[in-house]
Coordinates of C-alpha atoms in Angstrom, one line a residue:
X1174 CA -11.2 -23.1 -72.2
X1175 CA -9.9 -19.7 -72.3
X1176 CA -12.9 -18.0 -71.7
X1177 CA -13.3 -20.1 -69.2
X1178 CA -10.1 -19.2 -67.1
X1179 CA -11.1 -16.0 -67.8
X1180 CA -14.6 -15.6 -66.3
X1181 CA -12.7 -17.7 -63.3
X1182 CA -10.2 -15.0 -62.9
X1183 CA -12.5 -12.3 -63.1
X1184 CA -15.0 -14.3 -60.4
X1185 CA -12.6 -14.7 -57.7
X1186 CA -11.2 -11.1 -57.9
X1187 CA -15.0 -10.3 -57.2
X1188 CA -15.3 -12.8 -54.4
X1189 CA -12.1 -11.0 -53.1
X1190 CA -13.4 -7.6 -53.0
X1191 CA -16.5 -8.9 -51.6
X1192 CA -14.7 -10.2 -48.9
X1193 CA -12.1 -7.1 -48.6
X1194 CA -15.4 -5.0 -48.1
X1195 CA -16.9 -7.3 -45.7
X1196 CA -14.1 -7.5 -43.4
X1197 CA -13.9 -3.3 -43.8
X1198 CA -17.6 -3.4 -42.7
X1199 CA -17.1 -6.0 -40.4
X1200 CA -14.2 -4.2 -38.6
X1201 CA -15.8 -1.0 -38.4
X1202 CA -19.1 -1.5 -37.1
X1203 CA -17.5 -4.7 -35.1
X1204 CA -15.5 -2.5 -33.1
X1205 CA -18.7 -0.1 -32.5
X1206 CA -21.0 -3.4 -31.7
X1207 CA -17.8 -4.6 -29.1
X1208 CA -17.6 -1.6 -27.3
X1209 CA -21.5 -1.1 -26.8
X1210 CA -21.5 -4.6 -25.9
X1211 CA -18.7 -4.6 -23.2
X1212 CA -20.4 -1.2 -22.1
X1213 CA -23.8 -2.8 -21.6
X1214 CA -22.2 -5.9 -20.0
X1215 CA -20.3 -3.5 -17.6
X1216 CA -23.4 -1.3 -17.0
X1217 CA -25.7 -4.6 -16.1
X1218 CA -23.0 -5.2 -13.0
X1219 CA -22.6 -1.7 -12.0
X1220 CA -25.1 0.9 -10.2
X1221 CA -22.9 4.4 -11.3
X1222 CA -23.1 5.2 -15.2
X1223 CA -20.3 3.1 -17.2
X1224 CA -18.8 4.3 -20.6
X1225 CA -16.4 3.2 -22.7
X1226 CA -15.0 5.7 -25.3
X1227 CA -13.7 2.8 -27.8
X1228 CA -13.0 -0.9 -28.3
X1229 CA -10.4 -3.0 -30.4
X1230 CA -10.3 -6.2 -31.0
X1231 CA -7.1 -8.3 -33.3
X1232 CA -7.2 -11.9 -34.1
X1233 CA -3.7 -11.9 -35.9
X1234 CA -0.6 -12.8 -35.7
X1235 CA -2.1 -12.1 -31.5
X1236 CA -5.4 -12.3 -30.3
X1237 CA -5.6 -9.1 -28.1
X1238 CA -8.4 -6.6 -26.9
X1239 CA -7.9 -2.9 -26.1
X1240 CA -10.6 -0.6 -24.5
X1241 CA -10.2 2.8 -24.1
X1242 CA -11.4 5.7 -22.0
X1243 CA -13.3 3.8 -19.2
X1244 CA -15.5 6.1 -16.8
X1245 CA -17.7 5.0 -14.1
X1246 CA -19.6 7.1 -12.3
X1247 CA -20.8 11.4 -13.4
X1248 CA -19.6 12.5 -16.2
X1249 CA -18.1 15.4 -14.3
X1250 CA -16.7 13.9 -11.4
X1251 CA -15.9 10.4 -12.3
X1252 CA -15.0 8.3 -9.5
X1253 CA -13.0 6.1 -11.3
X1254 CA -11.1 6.6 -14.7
X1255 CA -8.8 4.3 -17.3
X1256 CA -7.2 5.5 -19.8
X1257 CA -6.4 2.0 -21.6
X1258 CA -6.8 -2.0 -20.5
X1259 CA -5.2 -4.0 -23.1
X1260 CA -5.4 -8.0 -22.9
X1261 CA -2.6 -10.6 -24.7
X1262 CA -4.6 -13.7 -25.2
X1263 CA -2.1 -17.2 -24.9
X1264 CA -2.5 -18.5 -28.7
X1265 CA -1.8 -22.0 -27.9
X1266 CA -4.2 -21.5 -25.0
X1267 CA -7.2 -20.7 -27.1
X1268 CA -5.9 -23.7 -29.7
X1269 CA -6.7 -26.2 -26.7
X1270 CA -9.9 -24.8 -25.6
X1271 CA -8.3 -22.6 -22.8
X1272 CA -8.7 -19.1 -22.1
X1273 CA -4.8 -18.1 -20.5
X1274 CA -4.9 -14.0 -20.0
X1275 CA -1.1 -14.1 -21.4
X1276 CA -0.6 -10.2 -20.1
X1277 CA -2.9 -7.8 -18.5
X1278 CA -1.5 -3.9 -19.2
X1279 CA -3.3 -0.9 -17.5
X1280 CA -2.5 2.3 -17.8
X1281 CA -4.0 5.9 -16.6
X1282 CA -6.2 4.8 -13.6
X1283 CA -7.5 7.7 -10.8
X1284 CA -9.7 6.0 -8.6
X1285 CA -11.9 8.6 -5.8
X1286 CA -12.8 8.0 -3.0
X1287 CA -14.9 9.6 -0.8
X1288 CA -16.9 8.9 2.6
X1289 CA -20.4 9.0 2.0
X1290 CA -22.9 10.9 4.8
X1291 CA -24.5 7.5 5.9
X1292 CA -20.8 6.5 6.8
X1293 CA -20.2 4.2 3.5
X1294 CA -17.7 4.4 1.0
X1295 CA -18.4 5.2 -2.5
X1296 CA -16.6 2.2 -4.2
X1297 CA -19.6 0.2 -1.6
X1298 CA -22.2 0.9 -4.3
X1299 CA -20.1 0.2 -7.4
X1300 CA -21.8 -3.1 -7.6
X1301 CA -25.3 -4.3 -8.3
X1302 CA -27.3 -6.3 -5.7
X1303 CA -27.3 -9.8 -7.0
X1304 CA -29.0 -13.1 -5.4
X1305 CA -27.1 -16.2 -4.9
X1306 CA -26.2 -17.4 -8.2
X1307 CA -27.0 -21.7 -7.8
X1308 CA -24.4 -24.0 -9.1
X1309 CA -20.4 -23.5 -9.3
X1310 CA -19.2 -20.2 -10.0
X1311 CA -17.3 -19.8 -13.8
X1312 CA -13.8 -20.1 -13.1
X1313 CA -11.7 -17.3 -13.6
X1314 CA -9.4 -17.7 -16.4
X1315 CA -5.3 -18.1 -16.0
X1316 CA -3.6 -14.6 -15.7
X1317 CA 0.2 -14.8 -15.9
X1318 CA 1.2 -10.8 -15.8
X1319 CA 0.1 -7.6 -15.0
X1320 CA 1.7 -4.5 -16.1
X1321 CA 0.3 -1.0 -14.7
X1322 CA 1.5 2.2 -14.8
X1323 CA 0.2 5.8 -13.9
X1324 CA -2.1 4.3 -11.3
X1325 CA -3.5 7.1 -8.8
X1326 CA -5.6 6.8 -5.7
X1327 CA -7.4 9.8 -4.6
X1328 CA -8.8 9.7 -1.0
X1329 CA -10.6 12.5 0.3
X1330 CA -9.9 13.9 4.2
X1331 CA -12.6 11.9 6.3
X1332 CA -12.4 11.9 10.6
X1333 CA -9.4 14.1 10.5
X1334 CA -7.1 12.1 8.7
X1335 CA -5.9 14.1 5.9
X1336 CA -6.7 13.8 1.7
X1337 CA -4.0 11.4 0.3
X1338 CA -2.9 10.7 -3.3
X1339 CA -1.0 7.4 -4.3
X1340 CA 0.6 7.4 -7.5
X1341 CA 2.1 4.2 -8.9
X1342 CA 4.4 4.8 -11.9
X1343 CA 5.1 0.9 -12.2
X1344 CA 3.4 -2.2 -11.1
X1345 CA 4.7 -5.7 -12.3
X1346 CA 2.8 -8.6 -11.0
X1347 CA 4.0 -12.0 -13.1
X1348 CA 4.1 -15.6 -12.4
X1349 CA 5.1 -18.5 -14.5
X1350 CA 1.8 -20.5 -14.3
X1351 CA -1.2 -17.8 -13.6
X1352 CA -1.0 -14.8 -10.9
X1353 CA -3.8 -16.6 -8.7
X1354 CA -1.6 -19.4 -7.5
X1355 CA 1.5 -17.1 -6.8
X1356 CA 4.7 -15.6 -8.3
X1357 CA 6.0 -12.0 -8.4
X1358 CA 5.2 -8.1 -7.3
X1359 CA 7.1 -4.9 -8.1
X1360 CA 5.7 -1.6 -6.8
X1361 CA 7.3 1.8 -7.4
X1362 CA 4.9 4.4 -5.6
X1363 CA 4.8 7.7 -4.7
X1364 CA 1.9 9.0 -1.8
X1365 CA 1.0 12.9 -1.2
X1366 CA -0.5 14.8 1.4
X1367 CA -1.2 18.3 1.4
X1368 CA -2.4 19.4 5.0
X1369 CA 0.1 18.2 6.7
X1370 CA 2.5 18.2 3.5
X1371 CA 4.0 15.3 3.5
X1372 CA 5.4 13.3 0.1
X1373 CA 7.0 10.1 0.3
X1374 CA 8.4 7.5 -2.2
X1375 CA 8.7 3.6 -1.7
X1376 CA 10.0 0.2 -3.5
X1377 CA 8.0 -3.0 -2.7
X1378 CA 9.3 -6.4 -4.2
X1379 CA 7.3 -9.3 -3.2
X1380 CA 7.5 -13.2 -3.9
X1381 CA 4.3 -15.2 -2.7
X1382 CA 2.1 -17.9 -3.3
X1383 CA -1.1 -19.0 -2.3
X1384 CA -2.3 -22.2 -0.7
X1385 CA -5.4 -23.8 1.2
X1386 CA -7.0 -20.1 1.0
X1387 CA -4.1 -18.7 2.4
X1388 CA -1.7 -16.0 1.1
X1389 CA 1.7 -16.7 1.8
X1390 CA 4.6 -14.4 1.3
X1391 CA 7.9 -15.8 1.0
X1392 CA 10.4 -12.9 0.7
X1393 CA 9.1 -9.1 0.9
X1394 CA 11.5 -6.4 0.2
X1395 CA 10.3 -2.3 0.7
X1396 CA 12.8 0.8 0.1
X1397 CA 11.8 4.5 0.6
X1398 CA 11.7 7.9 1.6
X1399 CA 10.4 11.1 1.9
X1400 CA 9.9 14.3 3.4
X1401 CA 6.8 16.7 5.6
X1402 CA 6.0 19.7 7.4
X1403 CA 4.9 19.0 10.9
X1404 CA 4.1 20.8 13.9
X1405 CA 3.8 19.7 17.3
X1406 CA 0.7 22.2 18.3
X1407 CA -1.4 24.6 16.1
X1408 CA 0.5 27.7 17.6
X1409 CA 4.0 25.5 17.7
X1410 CA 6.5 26.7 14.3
X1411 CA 5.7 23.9 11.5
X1412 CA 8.9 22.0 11.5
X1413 CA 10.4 20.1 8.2
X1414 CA 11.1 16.3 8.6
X1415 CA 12.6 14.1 6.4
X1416 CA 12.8 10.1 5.6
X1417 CA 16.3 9.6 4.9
X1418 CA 15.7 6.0 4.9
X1419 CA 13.1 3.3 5.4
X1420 CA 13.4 -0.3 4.7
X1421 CA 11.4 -3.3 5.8
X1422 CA 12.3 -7.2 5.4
X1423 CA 10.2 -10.1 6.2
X1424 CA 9.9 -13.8 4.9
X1425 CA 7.0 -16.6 5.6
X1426 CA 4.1 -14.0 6.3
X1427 CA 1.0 -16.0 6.1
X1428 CA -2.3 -13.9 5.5
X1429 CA -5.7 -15.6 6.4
X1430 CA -9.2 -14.7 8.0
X1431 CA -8.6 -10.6 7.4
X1432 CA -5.0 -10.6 8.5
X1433 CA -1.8 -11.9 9.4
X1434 CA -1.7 -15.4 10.9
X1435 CA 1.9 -16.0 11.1
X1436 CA 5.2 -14.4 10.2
X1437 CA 9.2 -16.3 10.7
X1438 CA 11.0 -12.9 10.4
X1439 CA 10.5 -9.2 9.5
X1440 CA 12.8 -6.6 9.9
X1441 CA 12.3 -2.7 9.7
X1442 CA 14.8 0.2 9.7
X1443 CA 14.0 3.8 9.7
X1444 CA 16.2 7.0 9.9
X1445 CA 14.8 10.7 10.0
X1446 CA 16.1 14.1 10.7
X1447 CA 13.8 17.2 11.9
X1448 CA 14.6 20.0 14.0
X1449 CA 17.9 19.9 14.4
X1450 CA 17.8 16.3 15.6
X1451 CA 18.3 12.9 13.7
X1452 CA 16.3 9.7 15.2
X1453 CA 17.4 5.9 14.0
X1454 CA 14.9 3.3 14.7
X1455 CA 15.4 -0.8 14.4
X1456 CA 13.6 -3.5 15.3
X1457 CA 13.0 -7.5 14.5
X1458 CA 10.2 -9.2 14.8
X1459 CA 11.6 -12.8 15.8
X1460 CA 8.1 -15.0 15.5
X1461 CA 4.4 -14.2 15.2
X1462 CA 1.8 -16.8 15.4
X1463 CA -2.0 -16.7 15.7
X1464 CA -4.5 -19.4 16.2
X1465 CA -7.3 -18.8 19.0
X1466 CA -5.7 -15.5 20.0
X1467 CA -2.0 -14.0 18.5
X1468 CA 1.7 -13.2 20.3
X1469 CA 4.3 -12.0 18.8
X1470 CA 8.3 -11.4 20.1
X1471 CA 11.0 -9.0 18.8
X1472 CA 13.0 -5.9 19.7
X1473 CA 13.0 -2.5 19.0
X1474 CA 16.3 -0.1 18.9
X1475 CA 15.9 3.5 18.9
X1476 CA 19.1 5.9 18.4
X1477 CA 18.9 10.0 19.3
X1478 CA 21.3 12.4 18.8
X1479 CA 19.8 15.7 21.0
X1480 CA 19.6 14.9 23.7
X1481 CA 22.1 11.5 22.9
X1482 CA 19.6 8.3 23.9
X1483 CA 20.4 5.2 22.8
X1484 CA 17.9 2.6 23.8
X1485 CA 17.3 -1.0 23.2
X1486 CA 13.9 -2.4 24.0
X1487 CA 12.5 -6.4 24.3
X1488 CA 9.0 -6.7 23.1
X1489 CA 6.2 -9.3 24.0
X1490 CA 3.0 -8.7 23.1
X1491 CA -0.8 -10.7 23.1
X1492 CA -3.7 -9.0 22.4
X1493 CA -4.5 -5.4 23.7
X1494 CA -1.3 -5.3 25.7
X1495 CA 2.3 -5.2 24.7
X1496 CA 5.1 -4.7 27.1
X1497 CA 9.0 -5.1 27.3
X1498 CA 12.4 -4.5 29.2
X1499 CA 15.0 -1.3 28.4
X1500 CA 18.4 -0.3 28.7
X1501 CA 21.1 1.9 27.5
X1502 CA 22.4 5.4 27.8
X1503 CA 20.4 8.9 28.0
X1504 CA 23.6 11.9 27.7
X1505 CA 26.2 9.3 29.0
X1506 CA 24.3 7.9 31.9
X1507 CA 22.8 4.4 32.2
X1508 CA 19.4 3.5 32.1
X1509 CA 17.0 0.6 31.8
X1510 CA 13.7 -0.5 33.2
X1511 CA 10.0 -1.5 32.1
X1512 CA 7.2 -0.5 29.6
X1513 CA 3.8 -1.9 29.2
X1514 CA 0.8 -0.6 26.9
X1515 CA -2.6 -2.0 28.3
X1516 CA -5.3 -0.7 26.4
X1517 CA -7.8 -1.5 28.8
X1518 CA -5.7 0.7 31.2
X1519 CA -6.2 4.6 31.7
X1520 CA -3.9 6.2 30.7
X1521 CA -2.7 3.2 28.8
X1522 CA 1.2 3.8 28.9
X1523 CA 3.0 2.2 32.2
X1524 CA 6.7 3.5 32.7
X1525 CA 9.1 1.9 35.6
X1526 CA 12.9 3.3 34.8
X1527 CA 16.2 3.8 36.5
X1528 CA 18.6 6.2 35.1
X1529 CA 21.7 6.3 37.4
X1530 CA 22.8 10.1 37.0
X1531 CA 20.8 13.4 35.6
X1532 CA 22.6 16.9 35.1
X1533 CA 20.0 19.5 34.9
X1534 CA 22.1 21.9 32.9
X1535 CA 22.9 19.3 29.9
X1536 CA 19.0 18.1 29.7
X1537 CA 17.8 21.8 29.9
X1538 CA 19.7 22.7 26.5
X1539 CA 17.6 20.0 24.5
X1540 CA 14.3 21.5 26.3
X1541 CA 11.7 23.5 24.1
X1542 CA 12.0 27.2 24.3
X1543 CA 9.8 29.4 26.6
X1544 CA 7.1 31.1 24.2
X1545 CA 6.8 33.6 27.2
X1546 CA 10.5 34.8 26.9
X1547 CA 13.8 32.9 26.9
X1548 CA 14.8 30.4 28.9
X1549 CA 13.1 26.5 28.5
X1550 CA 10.0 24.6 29.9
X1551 CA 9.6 21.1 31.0
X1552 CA 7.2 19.2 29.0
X1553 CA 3.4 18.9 29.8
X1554 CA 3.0 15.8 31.4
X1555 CA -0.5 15.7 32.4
X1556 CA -1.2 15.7 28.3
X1557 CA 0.3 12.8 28.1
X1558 CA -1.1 9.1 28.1
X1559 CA 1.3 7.9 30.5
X1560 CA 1.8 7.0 34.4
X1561 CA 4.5 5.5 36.3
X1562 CA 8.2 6.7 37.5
X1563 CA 11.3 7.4 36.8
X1564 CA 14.0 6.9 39.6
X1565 CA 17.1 9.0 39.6
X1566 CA 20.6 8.1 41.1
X1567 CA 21.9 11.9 41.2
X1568 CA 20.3 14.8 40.1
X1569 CA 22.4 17.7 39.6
X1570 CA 20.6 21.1 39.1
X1571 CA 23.3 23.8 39.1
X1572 CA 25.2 23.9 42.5
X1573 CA 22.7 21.5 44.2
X1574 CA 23.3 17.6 44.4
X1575 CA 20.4 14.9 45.2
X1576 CA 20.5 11.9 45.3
X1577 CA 17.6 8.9 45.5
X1578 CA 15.1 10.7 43.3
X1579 CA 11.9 9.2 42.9
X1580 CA 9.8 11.4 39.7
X1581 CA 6.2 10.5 39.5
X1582 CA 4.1 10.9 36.3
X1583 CA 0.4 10.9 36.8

C-alpha cells in the first residue's frame, strides 16, 4: 500500500507539471494566436493595413482583454492610432449566457483626418464594401461604461478653414443598464488651432436616453474658455482675444433624422475681451419644434462696453429666414427697431432702426484709426452684407445740429 501512495504521489506531481507547462505554452503562444487572430479579423473589415502590436487575455478572478498598439493605415503616417483598449467582461453575465461589456477603457487615440483630392474623407474608405448581409443583424452586446483618456483629433486645413487638434484628457460615458439605451457623459477637452491661433478649453456633462430611434437629452451642461489671435484684414494689426467665459444649458433636446427635432429650453452665455473692448452675449432659446419644416423662438442680449451698446433682441426664425425686434441704448441714447436675415435675399442682412440722438464726437473716439495718418474712418459699408436704414433723431457733429436723419446702407 505504501508503494502504492507513493507511485500516486509521484503521478499527480507529473500530471501537475504537465499541466503547469501546458498552461505556460498555452499562455504564450495563446496570446500570439489572439493577437494575429483579432488582427486578421480587423484586417478582413478594413481596406488600410491593420496591426496590432500585442494581445492579453485573463480569465481570473476577471475576465478581461487588452490589446495594445493598434495602427490602421501606413506605417508612417498612420491615420489612426491606440495605444491600449482594455475590456471588463460582467462575470455573472457570462455565467448566464450573456455577453455584458462591464467597462470599456481607451487610452492614447490620434485619429487624422484629411480631405482626399476626389473630395472624400479618409475615414470614407476605412471600411470594406460589404453586400447586404440576409437575416437579423447580431446584436451588439450590453456596454455599461466607457472610460477614455488622451483622445486627439487631428484635422487637416481643407476650404480655408484652418488645421484643428481636439484633445480629450477625460471621457466618462456610464449607465446603469448598457450605454445604448441611455445614461451619463463627461467631456473635458481642449481644441487648438495654429493659423489663426486660437486654443480653447470646455466641460460637457450630459444625461440622455434613447427611445423609438431617437436620442433624447435630458439635462446638458458645457463650461469653457479660451483665448486667439485675430485680425480683422490681412494688413489690419492681429489683435489677442479671449473667452473669459462660455456656458451653455439646455434640457429635452430630441435628435432624429440627422438633427435636432425638438428642444424645451437651452440657454448660452458668452463673455470676451479683445482690443480694448469687452462684449457679453445672452440668449434663450424658449421652444424649438420640427415636423414638416422647423421654428424656433428665443432672445438674444448683447452687452458692449466701447462704444457702450446694450441691446436686447426677440428672435423668430423658420427655415432660411430669421428675424426679430431691438431695443436699448447705444452711448446713452435709445434705440430699437427691426432685423431680418433672408437667405434668399441679396445682401441677406435687412436693418430698420431708430436711435433718438447721435454725437459725432463720442462715436468718432471708438472709430478705427486712419492707416493714412491720424484722425478715424467710418467703416466700409459697401463690404458688408447688409441693406436698410438707420434713422436719427439729432445728429450732432461738432458745432452743427440736425435733426430727422435718415442714413441709407446699400
Amino acid at each position: 500500500m505504501r508503494r502504492f501512495w507513493k507511485w500516486l504521489r509521484r503521478a499527480l506531481l507529473a500530471v501537475l507539471l504537465l499541466l503547469a507547462l501546458a498552461a505556460a505554452v498555452l499562455y504564450w503562444r495563446g496570446e500570439a494566436w489572439l493577437r494575429a487572430a483579432l488582427e486578421s479579423a480587423l484586417q478582413a473589415q478594413l481596406q488600410p493595413p491593420a496591426r496590432l502590436a500585442a494581445a492579453h487575455w485573463q480569465l481570473w478572478p476577471q475576465q478581461r482583454l487588452r490589446v495594445h498598439g493598434l495602427r490602421i493605415g501606413a506605417e508612417a503616417a498612420p491615420q489612426l492610432q491606440v495605444d491600449s483598449v482594455e475590456v471588463l467582461l460582467d462575470r455573472d453575465a457570462l455565467r448566464r449566457g450573456q455577453i455584458v461589456i462591464d467597462t470599456l477603457a481607451v487610452s492614447g487615440v490620434e485619429l487624422h483626418l484629411q480631405r482626399l483630392a476626389d473630395g472624400s474623407w479618409n475615414v470614407d474608405h476605412w471600411l470594406q464594401p460589404r453586400r447586404a448581409a440576409a437575416g437579423t443583424p447580431p446584436a451588439l452586446p450590453a456596454l455599461r461604461a466607457v472610460d477614455g483618456r488622451a483622445l486627439r483629433l487631428r484635422i487637416d486645413a481643407v476650404d480655408g478653414v484652418p488645421a484643428v487638434e481636439v484633445a480629450i484628457a477625460t471621457l466618462t460615458l456610464s449607465a446603469a443598464v448598457d450605454v445604448l439605451d441611455g445614461g451619463a457623459l463627461v467631456v473635458d477637452a481642449e481644441v487648438r488651432s495654429a493659423a489663426p491661433q486660437a486654443h480653447a478649453r470646455a466641460e460637457m456633462a450630459v444625461d440622455y436616453r434613447i427611445d423609438d430611434g431617437a436620442l433624447w437629452v435630458d439635462v446638458l451642461t458645457l463650461e469653457g474658455g479660451g483665448e486667439a489671435r485675430l485680425a480683422a484684414s490681412p494688413d489690419a494689426p492681429v489683435e489677442h482675444w479671449q473667452v473669459h467665459e462660455a456656458t451653455l444649458e439646455g434640457r429635452g433636446w430630441q435628435f432624429a433624422g440627422g438633427g435636432v427635432r425638438a428642444a424645451e429650453h437651452a440657454a448660452a452665455a458668452l463673455h470676451l475681451s479683445g482690443a480694448g473692448r469687452q462684449l457679453r452675449l445672452r440668449g434663450a432659446l424658449d421652444a424649438f419644434a420640427w415636423s414638416a419644416d422647423w421654428r424656433l423662438s428665443g432672445w438674444l442680449a448683447a452687452e458692449l462696453d466701447a462704444p457702450a451698446i446694450t441691446l436686447h433682441s426677440t428672435v423668430a426664425a423658420v427655415p432660411g429666414r430669421f428675424e426679430g425686434q431691438v431695443d436699448g441704448r447705444a452711448e446713452g441714447s435709445a434705440l430699437r427697431g427691426g432685423w431680418r436675415y433672408d437667405g434668399e435675399r441679396k445682401p441677406p442682412v435687412q436693418l430698420d432702426l431708430a436711435i433718438d440722438e447721435v454725437d459725432g464726437e463720442a462715436w468718432r473716439a471708438h472709430l478705427p484709426a486712419d492707416a493714412g495718418g491720424g484722425g478715424s474712418t467710418l467703416p466700409d459699408w459697401q463690404g458688408w452684407p447688409l441693406q436698410g436704414r438707420v434713422h436719427i433723431g439729432r445728429l450732432r457733429l461738432g458745432e452743427v445740429l440736425a435733426e430727422d436723419v435718415v442714413v441709407s446702407l446699400d
